[in-house]
Amino acid sequence: AQTVTQSQPEMSVQEAETVTLSCTYDTSESDYYLFWYKQPPSRQMILVIRQEAYKQQNATENRFSVNFQKAAKSFSLKISDSQLGDAAMYFCAFRASGSRLTFGEGTQLTVNP
Amino acid sequence: EAGVAQSPRYKIIEKRQSVAFWCNPISGHATLYWYQQILGQGPKLLIQFQNNGVVDDSQLPKDRFSAERLKGVDSTLKIQPAKLEDSAVYLCASSQGQGSGQTQYFGPGTRLLVL
């Protein structure tokens, strides 16, 4: 069974600065996807960024980028130029081919003005 | 494009009562998911439908939970009878297909409190 671990229950960052959220996972699969989802207080989960395991290049979406270390089974999210609207719960998630989406426990991000 | 719709948004019931949640996925999305999110945890998949067929219900407590998607569009999740530990947010999501890289679009959720 796949597991996803987010070791930082809470993180905080100053507006306009950079923050990195950590995620590790455990799997024996070689074909899989990794995701970061954002869940604001409204509770609607939104996809932030996605990484395919076979792609060596780290995914980037505007101010959001990942550091994917396949051998270390690590998938961290970097948020640059943090904005107040980035404040939310962030979930790392994993899905192998033919299996279900498995979420970590989440990291609550606070952005200080 | 309209997103995933869910109702009701909030529900409070007594234990041993029954409750039903409704979900309407994004138009054209063949795959529909129901998740349970207990406070302080990540969502856990309860059931996945592909059109009107069940793909994965291995984590659905079938003695009390049931779900259907009769016409392959909207879906209903029912709990009967409810227990205190069923207090959670129930999230519905949909995707165009069931591939592992497909983006799942989530609804706003239904917050259930069982007293």
JSON list of N, CA, C and O in Angstrom, two decimals, chain A residues 5-57:
[
{"chain": "A", "resi": 5, "resn": "THR", "atom": "N", "xyz": [3.50, 11.05, 3.40]},
{"chain": "A", "resi": 5, "resn": "THR", "atom": "CA", "xyz": [3.80, 11.67, 4.69]},
{"chain": "A", "resi": 5, "resn": "THR", "atom": "C", "xyz": [4.15, 13.13, 4.50]},
{"chain": "A", "resi": 5, "resn": "THR", "atom": "O", "xyz": [5.02, 13.48, 3.72]},
{"chain": "A", "resi": 6, "resn": "GLN", "atom": "N", "xyz": [3.45, 13.97, 5.24]},
{"chain": "A", "resi": 6, "resn": "GLN", "atom": "CA", "xyz": [3.77, 15.40, 5.30]},
{"chain": "A", "resi": 6, "resn": "GLN", "atom": "C", "xyz": [4.18, 15.68, 6.74]},
{"chain": "A", "resi": 6, "resn": "GLN", "atom": "O", "xyz": [3.35, 15.65, 7.63]},
{"chain": "A", "resi": 7, "resn": "SER", "atom": "N", "xyz": [5.44, 15.96, 6.93]},
{"chain": "A", "resi": 7, "resn": "SER", "atom": "CA", "xyz": [5.99, 16.04, 8.28]},
{"chain": "A", "resi": 7, "resn": "SER", "atom": "C", "xyz": [5.80, 17.40, 8.94]},
{"chain": "A", "resi": 7, "resn": "SER", "atom": "O", "xyz": [6.12, 17.57, 10.12]},
{"chain": "A", "resi": 8, "resn": "GLN", "atom": "N", "xyz": [5.26, 18.37, 8.19]},
{"chain": "A", "resi": 8, "resn": "GLN", "atom": "CA", "xyz": [5.08, 19.72, 8.73]},
{"chain": "A", "resi": 8, "resn": "GLN", "atom": "C", "xyz": [3.58, 20.01, 8.87]},
{"chain": "A", "resi": 8, "resn": "GLN", "atom": "O", "xyz": [2.94, 20.36, 7.91]},
{"chain": "A", "resi": 9, "resn": "PRO", "atom": "N", "xyz": [3.03, 19.85, 10.06]},
{"chain": "A", "resi": 9, "resn": "PRO", "atom": "CA", "xyz": [1.60, 20.14, 10.21]},
{"chain": "A", "resi": 9, "resn": "PRO", "atom": "C", "xyz": [1.26, 21.60, 9.94]},
{"chain": "A", "resi": 9, "resn": "PRO", "atom": "O", "xyz": [0.19, 21.91, 9.44]},
{"chain": "A", "resi": 10, "resn": "GLU", "atom": "N", "xyz": [2.20, 22.49, 10.27]},
{"chain": "A", "resi": 10, "resn": "GLU", "atom": "CA", "xyz": [1.97, 23.93, 10.09]},
{"chain": "A", "resi": 10, "resn": "GLU", "atom": "C", "xyz": [3.25, 24.59, 9.58]},
{"chain": "A", "resi": 10, "resn": "GLU", "atom": "O", "xyz": [4.35, 24.22, 9.98]},
{"chain": "A", "resi": 11, "resn": "MET", "atom": "N", "xyz": [3.05, 25.58, 8.71]},
{"chain": "A", "resi": 11, "resn": "MET", "atom": "CA", "xyz": [4.17, 26.39, 8.24]},
{"chain": "A", "resi": 11, "resn": "MET", "atom": "C", "xyz": [3.66, 27.83, 8.14]},
{"chain": "A", "resi": 11, "resn": "MET", "atom": "O", "xyz": [2.45, 28.07, 7.92]},
{"chain": "A", "resi": 12, "resn": "SER", "atom": "N", "xyz": [4.58, 28.77, 8.26]},
{"chain": "A", "resi": 12, "resn": "SER", "atom": "CA", "xyz": [4.21, 30.17, 8.06]},
{"chain": "A", "resi": 12, "resn": "SER", "atom": "C", "xyz": [5.28, 30.85, 7.21]},
{"chain": "A", "resi": 12, "resn": "SER", "atom": "O", "xyz": [6.44, 30.43, 7.19]},
{"chain": "A", "resi": 13, "resn": "VAL", "atom": "N", "xyz": [4.86, 31.88, 6.51]},
{"chain": "A", "resi": 13, "resn": "VAL", "atom": "CA", "xyz": [5.76, 32.62, 5.63]},
{"chain": "A", "resi": 13, "resn": "VAL", "atom": "C", "xyz": [5.33, 34.08, 5.60]},
{"chain": "A", "resi": 13, "resn": "VAL", "atom": "O", "xyz": [4.13, 34.39, 5.76]},
{"chain": "A", "resi": 14, "resn": "GLN", "atom": "N", "xyz": [6.27, 34.95, 5.41]},
{"chain": "A", "resi": 14, "resn": "GLN", "atom": "CA", "xyz": [5.96, 36.36, 5.24]},
{"chain": "A", "resi": 14, "resn": "GLN", "atom": "C", "xyz": [5.54, 36.60, 3.79]},
{"chain": "A", "resi": 14, "resn": "GLN", "atom": "O", "xyz": [6.06, 35.98, 2.86]},
{"chain": "A", "resi": 15, "resn": "GLU", "atom": "N", "xyz": [4.61, 37.49, 3.64]},
{"chain": "A", "resi": 15, "resn": "GLU", "atom": "CA", "xyz": [4.18, 37.87, 2.29]},
{"chain": "A", "resi": 15, "resn": "GLU", "atom": "C", "xyz": [5.39, 38.25, 1.45]},
{"chain": "A", "resi": 15, "resn": "GLU", "atom": "O", "xyz": [6.31, 38.91, 1.94]},
{"chain": "A", "resi": 16, "resn": "ALA", "atom": "N", "xyz": [5.38, 37.78, 0.19]},
{"chain": "A", "resi": 16, "resn": "ALA", "atom": "CA", "xyz": [6.43, 38.05, -0.80]},
{"chain": "A", "resi": 16, "resn": "ALA", "atom": "C", "xyz": [7.66, 37.16, -0.65]},
{"chain": "A", "resi": 16, "resn": "ALA", "atom": "O", "xyz": [8.55, 37.18, -1.51]},
{"chain": "A", "resi": 17, "resn": "GLU", "atom": "N", "xyz": [7.72, 36.36, 0.41]},
{"chain": "A", "resi": 17, "resn": "GLU", "atom": "CA", "xyz": [8.86, 35.47, 0.58]},
{"chain": "A", "resi": 17, "resn": "GLU", "atom": "C", "xyz": [8.54, 34.08, 0.03]},
{"chain": "A", "resi": 17, "resn": "GLU", "atom": "O", "xyz": [7.45, 33.81, -0.48]},
{"chain": "A", "resi": 18, "resn": "THR", "atom": "N", "xyz": [9.54, 33.20, 0.15]},
{"chain": "A", "resi": 18, "resn": "THR", "atom": "CA", "xyz": [9.43, 31.85, -0.41]},
{"chain": "A", "resi": 18, "resn": "THR", "atom": "C", "xyz": [9.30, 30.82, 0.71]},
{"chain": "A", "resi": 18, "resn": "THR", "atom": "O", "xyz": [9.93, 30.96, 1.76]},
{"chain": "A", "resi": 19, "resn": "VAL", "atom": "N", "xyz": [8.48, 29.82, 0.48]},
{"chain": "A", "resi": 19, "resn": "VAL", "atom": "CA", "xyz": [8.31, 28.75, 1.46]},
{"chain": "A", "resi": 19, "resn": "VAL", "atom": "C", "xyz": [8.31, 27.41, 0.74]},
{"chain": "A", "resi": 19, "resn": "VAL", "atom": "O", "xyz": [7.87, 27.32, -0.42]},
{"chain": "A", "resi": 20, "resn": "THR", "atom": "N", "xyz": [8.82, 26.39, 1.42]},
{"chain": "A", "resi": 20, "resn": "THR", "atom": "CA", "xyz": [8.86, 25.04, 0.86]},
{"chain": "A", "resi": 20, "resn": "THR", "atom": "C", "xyz": [8.13, 24.08, 1.78]},
{"chain": "A", "resi": 20, "resn": "THR", "atom": "O", "xyz": [8.42, 24.01, 2.97]},
{"chain": "A", "resi": 21, "resn": "LEU", "atom": "N", "xyz": [7.18, 23.34, 1.20]},
{"chain": "A", "resi": 21, "resn": "LEU", "atom": "CA", "xyz": [6.43, 22.33, 1.94]},
{"chain": "A", "resi": 21, "resn": "LEU", "atom": "C", "xyz": [6.96, 20.96, 1.56]},
{"chain": "A", "resi": 21, "resn": "LEU", "atom": "O", "xyz": [7.14, 20.66, 0.38]},
{"chain": "A", "resi": 22, "resn": "SER", "atom": "N", "xyz": [7.16, 20.11, 2.55]},
{"chain": "A", "resi": 22, "resn": "SER", "atom": "CA", "xyz": [7.77, 18.80, 2.33]},
{"chain": "A", "resi": 22, "resn": "SER", "atom": "C", "xyz": [6.75, 17.68, 2.19]},
{"chain": "A", "resi": 22, "resn": "SER", "atom": "O", "xyz": [5.66, 17.74, 2.78]},
{"chain": "A", "resi": 23, "resn": "CYS", "atom": "N", "xyz": [7.12, 16.69, 1.42]},
{"chain": "A", "resi": 23, "resn": "CYS", "atom": "CA", "xyz": [6.28, 15.51, 1.25]},
{"chain": "A", "resi": 23, "resn": "CYS", "atom": "C", "xyz": [7.18, 14.32, 0.90]},
{"chain": "A", "resi": 23, "resn": "CYS", "atom": "O", "xyz": [8.07, 14.45, 0.04]},
{"chain": "A", "resi": 24, "resn": "THR", "atom": "N", "xyz": [6.97, 13.21, 1.54]},
{"chain": "A", "resi": 24, "resn": "THR", "atom": "CA", "xyz": [7.62, 11.96, 1.16]},
{"chain": "A", "resi": 24, "resn": "THR", "atom": "C", "xyz": [6.57, 10.91, 0.95]},
{"chain": "A", "resi": 24, "resn": "THR", "atom": "O", "xyz": [5.46, 11.00, 1.50]},
{"chain": "A", "resi": 25, "resn": "TYR", "atom": "N", "xyz": [6.91, 9.90, 0.16]},
{"chain": "A", "resi": 25, "resn": "TYR", "atom": "CA", "xyz": [5.93, 8.85, -0.13]},
{"chain": "A", "resi": 25, "resn": "TYR", "atom": "C", "xyz": [6.64, 7.52, -0.19]},
{"chain": "A", "resi": 25, "resn": "TYR", "atom": "O", "xyz": [7.87, 7.46, -0.32]},
{"chain": "A", "resi": 26, "resn": "ASP", "atom": "N", "xyz": [5.88, 6.49, -0.08]},
{"chain": "A", "resi": 26, "resn": "ASP", "atom": "CA", "xyz": [6.44, 5.15, -0.12]},
{"chain": "A", "resi": 26, "resn": "ASP", "atom": "C", "xyz": [5.64, 4.32, -1.11]},
{"chain": "A", "resi": 26, "resn": "ASP", "atom": "O", "xyz": [4.42, 4.23, -1.00]},
{"chain": "A", "resi": 27, "resn": "THR", "atom": "N", "xyz": [6.34, 3.74, -2.08]},
{"chain": "A", "resi": 27, "resn": "THR", "atom": "CA", "xyz": [5.68, 2.90, -3.08]},
{"chain": "A", "resi": 27, "resn": "THR", "atom": "C", "xyz": [6.68, 1.98, -3.72]},
{"chain": "A", "resi": 27, "resn": "THR", "atom": "O", "xyz": [7.88, 2.28, -3.74]},
{"chain": "A", "resi": 28, "resn": "SER", "atom": "N", "xyz": [6.18, 0.88, -4.25]},
{"chain": "A", "resi": 28, "resn": "SER", "atom": "CA", "xyz": [7.02, -0.02, -5.04]},
{"chain": "A", "resi": 28, "resn": "SER", "atom": "C", "xyz": [6.71, 0.13, -6.52]},
{"chain": "A", "resi": 28, "resn": "SER", "atom": "O", "xyz": [7.31, -0.55, -7.35]},
{"chain": "A", "resi": 29, "resn": "GLU", "atom": "N", "xyz": [5.77, 1.02, -6.84]},
{"chain": "A", "resi": 29, "resn": "GLU", "atom": "CA", "xyz": [5.38, 1.24, -8.22]},
{"chain": "A", "resi": 29, "resn": "GLU", "atom": "C", "xyz": [6.42, 2.11, -8.92]},
{"chain": "A", "resi": 29, "resn": "GLU", "atom": "O", "xyz": [7.14, 2.88, -8.29]},
{"chain": "A", "resi": 30, "resn": "SER", "atom": "N", "xyz": [6.47, 1.99, -10.25]},
{"chain": "A", "resi": 30, "resn": "SER", "atom": "CA", "xyz": [7.38, 2.82, -11.03]},
{"chain": "A", "resi": 30, "resn": "SER", "atom": "C", "xyz": [6.62, 3.84, -11.88]},
{"chain": "A", "resi": 30, "resn": "SER", "atom": "O", "xyz": [7.18, 4.85, -12.29]},
{"chain": "A", "resi": 31, "resn": "ASP", "atom": "N", "xyz": [5.33, 3.59, -12.10]},
{"chain": "A", "resi": 31, "resn": "ASP", "atom": "CA", "xyz": [4.49, 4.46, -12.91]},
{"chain": "A", "resi": 31, "resn": "ASP", "atom": "C", "xyz": [3.46, 5.12, -12.01]},
{"chain": "A", "resi": 31, "resn": "ASP", "atom": "O", "xyz": [2.53, 4.45, -11.55]},
{"chain": "A", "resi": 32, "resn": "TYR", "atom": "N", "xyz": [3.64, 6.41, -11.77]},
{"chain": "A", "resi": 32, "resn": "TYR", "atom": "CA", "xyz": [2.71, 7.08, -10.87]},
{"chain": "A", "resi": 32, "resn": "TYR", "atom": "C", "xyz": [2.74, 8.58, -11.09]},
{"chain": "A", "resi": 32, "resn": "TYR", "atom": "O", "xyz": [3.59, 9.11, -11.81]},
{"chain": "A", "resi": 33, "resn": "TYR", "atom": "N", "xyz": [1.77, 9.25, -10.47]},
{"chain": "A", "resi": 33, "resn": "TYR", "atom": "CA", "xyz": [1.69, 10.70, -10.50]},
{"chain": "A", "resi": 33, "resn": "TYR", "atom": "C", "xyz": [1.71, 11.22, -9.06]},
{"chain": "A", "resi": 33, "resn": "TYR", "atom": "O", "xyz": [1.21, 10.55, -8.14]},
{"chain": "A", "resi": 34, "resn": "LEU", "atom": "N", "xyz": [2.25, 12.41, -8.91]},
{"chain": "A", "resi": 34, "resn": "LEU", "atom": "CA", "xyz": [2.23, 13.11, -7.63]},
{"chain": "A", "resi": 34, "resn": "LEU", "atom": "C", "xyz": [1.53, 14.45, -7.82]},
{"chain": "A", "resi": 34, "resn": "LEU", "atom": "O", "xyz": [1.66, 15.07, -8.88]},
{"chain": "A", "resi": 35, "resn": "PHE", "atom": "N", "xyz": [0.81, 14.86, -6.80]},
{"chain": "A", "resi": 35, "resn": "PHE", "atom": "CA", "xyz": [0.00, 16.07, -6.89]},
{"chain": "A", "resi": 35, "resn": "PHE", "atom": "C", "xyz": [0.17, 16.90, -5.61]},
{"chain": "A", "resi": 35, "resn": "PHE", "atom": "O", "xyz": [0.41, 16.35, -4.53]},
{"chain": "A", "resi": 36, "resn": "TRP", "atom": "N", "xyz": [0.01, 18.19, -5.76]},
{"chain": "A", "resi": 36, "resn": "TRP", "atom": "CA", "xyz": [-0.22, 19.08, -4.62]},
{"chain": "A", "resi": 36, "resn": "TRP", "atom": "C", "xyz": [-1.58, 19.72, -4.82]},
{"chain": "A", "resi": 36, "resn": "TRP", "atom": "O", "xyz": [-1.85, 20.32, -5.88]},
{"chain": "A", "resi": 37, "resn": "TYR", "atom": "N", "xyz": [-2.43, 19.58, -3.79]},
{"chain": "A", "resi": 37, "resn": "TYR", "atom": "CA", "xyz": [-3.74, 20.20, -3.78]},
{"chain": "A", "resi": 37, "resn": "TYR", "atom": "C", "xyz": [-3.78, 21.25, -2.69]},
{"chain": "A", "resi": 37, "resn": "TYR", "atom": "O", "xyz": [-3.16, 21.11, -1.64]},
{"chain": "A", "resi": 38, "resn": "LYS", "atom": "N", "xyz": [-4.55, 22.30, -2.95]},
{"chain": "A", "resi": 38, "resn": "LYS", "atom": "CA", "xyz": [-4.75, 23.39, -1.99]},
{"chain": "A", "resi": 38, "resn": "LYS", "atom": "C", "xyz": [-6.21, 23.37, -1.54]},
{"chain": "A", "resi": 38, "resn": "LYS", "atom": "O", "xyz": [-7.11, 23.23, -2.37]},
{"chain": "A", "resi": 39, "resn": "GLN", "atom": "N", "xyz": [-6.41, 23.49, -0.23]},
{"chain": "A", "resi": 39, "resn": "GLN", "atom": "CA", "xyz": [-7.78, 23.53, 0.31]},
{"chain": "A", "resi": 39, "resn": "GLN", "atom": "C", "xyz": [-7.93, 24.75, 1.19]},
{"chain": "A", "resi": 39, "resn": "GLN", "atom": "O", "xyz": [-7.55, 24.76, 2.36]},
{"chain": "A", "resi": 40, "resn": "PRO", "atom": "N", "xyz": [-8.50, 25.83, 0.65]},
{"chain": "A", "resi": 40, "resn": "PRO", "atom": "CA", "xyz": [-8.73, 27.06, 1.44]},
{"chain": "A", "resi": 40, "resn": "PRO", "atom": "C", "xyz": [-9.83, 26.83, 2.45]},
{"chain": "A", "resi": 40, "resn": "PRO", "atom": "O", "xyz": [-10.49, 25.79, 2.42]},
{"chain": "A", "resi": 41, "resn": "PRO", "atom": "N", "xyz": [-10.07, 27.78, 3.32]},
{"chain": "A", "resi": 41, "resn": "PRO", "atom": "CA", "xyz": [-11.13, 27.63, 4.33]},
{"chain": "A", "resi": 41, "resn": "PRO", "atom": "C", "xyz": [-12.49, 27.31, 3.73]},
{"chain": "A", "resi": 41, "resn": "PRO", "atom": "O", "xyz": [-13.31, 26.71, 4.39]},
{"chain": "A", "resi": 42, "resn": "SER", "atom": "N", "xyz": [-12.75, 27.68, 2.49]},
{"chain": "A", "resi": 42, "resn": "SER", "atom": "CA", "xyz": [-14.03, 27.35, 1.85]},
{"chain": "A", "resi": 42, "resn": "SER", "atom": "C", "xyz": [-14.16, 25.86, 1.62]},
{"chain": "A", "resi": 42, "resn": "SER", "atom": "O", "xyz": [-15.23, 25.37, 1.28]},
{"chain": "A", "resi": 43, "resn": "ARG", "atom": "N", "xyz": [-13.05, 25.14, 1.77]},
{"chain": "A", "resi": 43, "resn": "ARG", "atom": "CA", "xyz": [-12.96, 23.69, 1.69]},
{"chain": "A", "resi": 43, "resn": "ARG", "atom": "C", "xyz": [-12.98, 23.10, 0.28]},
{"chain": "A", "resi": 43, "resn": "ARG", "atom": "O", "xyz": [-13.01, 21.91, 0.14]},
{"chain": "A", "resi": 44, "resn": "GLN", "atom": "N", "xyz": [-13.03, 23.92, -0.77]},
{"chain": "A", "resi": 44, "resn": "GLN", "atom": "CA", "xyz": [-13.01, 23.36, -2.12]},
{"chain": "A", "resi": 44, "resn": "GLN", "atom": "C", "xyz": [-11.56, 23.07, -2.50]},
{"chain": "A", "resi": 44, "resn": "GLN", "atom": "O", "xyz": [-10.73, 23.97, -2.59]},
{"chain": "A", "resi": 45, "resn": "MET", "atom": "N", "xyz": [-11.26, 21.81, -2.70]},
{"chain": "A", "resi": 45, "resn": "MET", "atom": "CA", "xyz": [-9.92, 21.34, -3.03]},
{"chain": "A", "resi": 45, "resn": "MET", "atom": "C", "xyz": [-9.58, 21.74, -4.48]},
{"chain": "A", "resi": 45, "resn": "MET", "atom": "O", "xyz": [-10.38, 21.51, -5.39]},
{"chain": "A", "resi": 46, "resn": "ILE", "atom": "N", "xyz": [-8.40, 22.32, -4.66]},
{"chain": "A", "resi": 46, "resn": "ILE", "atom": "CA", "xyz": [-7.99, 22.79, -5.98]},
{"chain": "A", "resi": 46, "resn": "ILE", "atom": "C", "xyz": [-6.62, 22.21, -6.30]},
{"chain": "A", "resi": 46, "resn": "ILE", "atom": "O", "xyz": [-5.71, 22.24, -5.47]},
{"chain": "A", "resi": 47, "resn": "LEU", "atom": "N", "xyz": [-6.44, 21.70, -7.51]},
{"chain": "A", "resi": 47, "resn": "LEU", "atom": "CA", "xyz": [-5.14, 21.18, -7.93]},
{"chain": "A", "resi": 47, "resn": "LEU", "atom": "C", "xyz": [-4.17, 22.34, -8.14]},
{"chain": "A", "resi": 47, "resn": "LEU", "atom": "O", "xyz": [-4.48, 23.30, -8.84]},
{"chain": "A", "resi": 48, "resn": "VAL", "atom": "N", "xyz": [-3.00, 22.25, -7.53]},
{"chain": "A", "resi": 48, "resn": "VAL", "atom": "CA", "xyz": [-1.96, 23.27, -7.68]},
{"chain": "A", "resi": 48, "resn": "VAL", "atom": "C", "xyz": [-0.97, 22.87, -8.76]},
{"chain": "A", "resi": 48, "resn": "VAL", "atom": "O", "xyz": [-0.64, 23.66, -9.65]},
{"chain": "A", "resi": 49, "resn": "ILE", "atom": "N", "xyz": [-0.50, 21.63, -8.67]},
{"chain": "A", "resi": 49, "resn": "ILE", "atom": "CA", "xyz": [0.55, 21.20, -9.59]},
{"chain": "A", "resi": 49, "resn": "ILE", "atom": "C", "xyz": [0.60, 19.68, -9.62]},
{"chain": "A", "resi": 49, "resn": "ILE", "atom": "O", "xyz": [0.22, 19.02, -8.65]},
{"chain": "A", "resi": 50, "resn": "ARG", "atom": "N", "xyz": [1.07, 19.12, -10.75]},
{"chain": "A", "resi": 50, "resn": "ARG", "atom": "CA", "xyz": [1.11, 17.67, -10.94]},
{"chain": "A", "resi": 50, "resn": "ARG", "atom": "C", "xyz": [2.48, 17.30, -11.54]},
{"chain": "A", "resi": 50, "resn": "ARG", "atom": "O", "xyz": [3.02, 18.03, -12.35]},
{"chain": "A", "resi": 51, "resn": "GLN", "atom": "N", "xyz": [2.99, 16.15, -11.11]},
{"chain": "A", "resi": 51, "resn": "GLN", "atom": "CA", "xyz": [4.27, 15.65, -11.61]},
{"chain": "A", "resi": 51, "resn": "GLN", "atom": "C", "xyz": [4.12, 14.18, -11.99]},
{"chain": "A", "resi": 51, "resn": "GLN", "atom": "O", "xyz": [3.64, 13.38, -11.20]},
{"chain": "A", "resi": 52, "resn": "GLU", "atom": "N", "xyz": [4.57, 13.84, -13.21]},
{"chain": "A", "resi": 52, "resn": "GLU", "atom": "CA", "xyz": [4.58, 12.44, -13.62]},
{"chain": "A", "resi": 52, "resn": "GLU", "atom": "C", "xyz": [5.93, 11.85, -13.27]},
{"chain": "A", "resi": 52, "resn": "GLU", "atom": "O", "xyz": [6.98, 12.46, -13.52]},
{"chain": "A", "resi": 53, "resn": "ALA", "atom": "N", "xyz": [5.93, 10.65, -12.71]},
{"chain": "A", "resi": 53, "resn": "ALA", "atom": "CA", "xyz": [7.16, 10.07, -12.21]},
{"chain": "A", "resi": 53, "resn": "ALA", "atom": "C", "xyz": [8.22, 9.88, -13.29]},
{"chain": "A", "resi": 53, "resn": "ALA", "atom": "O", "xyz": [9.42, 9.93, -13.03]},
{"chain": "A", "resi": 54, "resn": "TYR", "atom": "N", "xyz": [7.78, 9.64, -14.53]},
{"chain": "A", "resi": 54, "resn": "TYR", "atom": "CA", "xyz": [8.73, 9.40, -15.60]},
{"chain": "A", "resi": 54, "resn": "TYR", "atom": "C", "xyz": [9.40, 10.66, -16.13]},
{"chain": "A", "resi": 54, "resn": "TYR", "atom": "O", "xyz": [10.37, 10.58, -16.87]},
{"chain": "A", "resi": 55, "resn": "LYS", "atom": "N", "xyz": [8.87, 11.79, -15.77]},
{"chain": "A", "resi": 55, "resn": "LYS", "atom": "CA", "xyz": [9.45, 13.06, -16.24]},
{"chain": "A", "resi": 55, "resn": "LYS", "atom": "C", "xyz": [10.50, 13.53, -15.24]},
{"chain": "A", "resi": 55, "resn": "LYS", "atom": "O", "xyz": [10.20, 13.75, -14.07]},
{"chain": "A", "resi": 56, "resn": "GLN", "atom": "N", "xyz": [11.72, 13.70, -15.69]},
{"chain": "A", "resi": 56, "resn": "GLN", "atom": "CA", "xyz": [12.79, 14.14, -14.80]},
{"chain": "A", "resi": 56, "resn": "GLN", "atom": "C", "xyz": [12.71, 15.62, -14.50]},
{"chain": "A", "resi": 56, "resn": "GLN", "atom": "O", "xyz": [13.12, 16.08, -13.43]},
{"chain": "A", "resi": 57, "resn": "GLN", "atom": "N", "xyz": [12.15, 16.38, -15.44]},
{"chain": "A", "resi": 57, "resn": "GLN", "atom": "CA", "xyz": [12.05, 17.81, -15.24]},
{"chain": "A", "resi": 57, "resn": "GLN", "atom": "C", "xyz": [10.99, 18.12, -14.20]},
{"chain": "A", "resi": 57, "resn": "GLN", "atom": "O", "xyz": [9.87, 17.61, -14.27]}
]
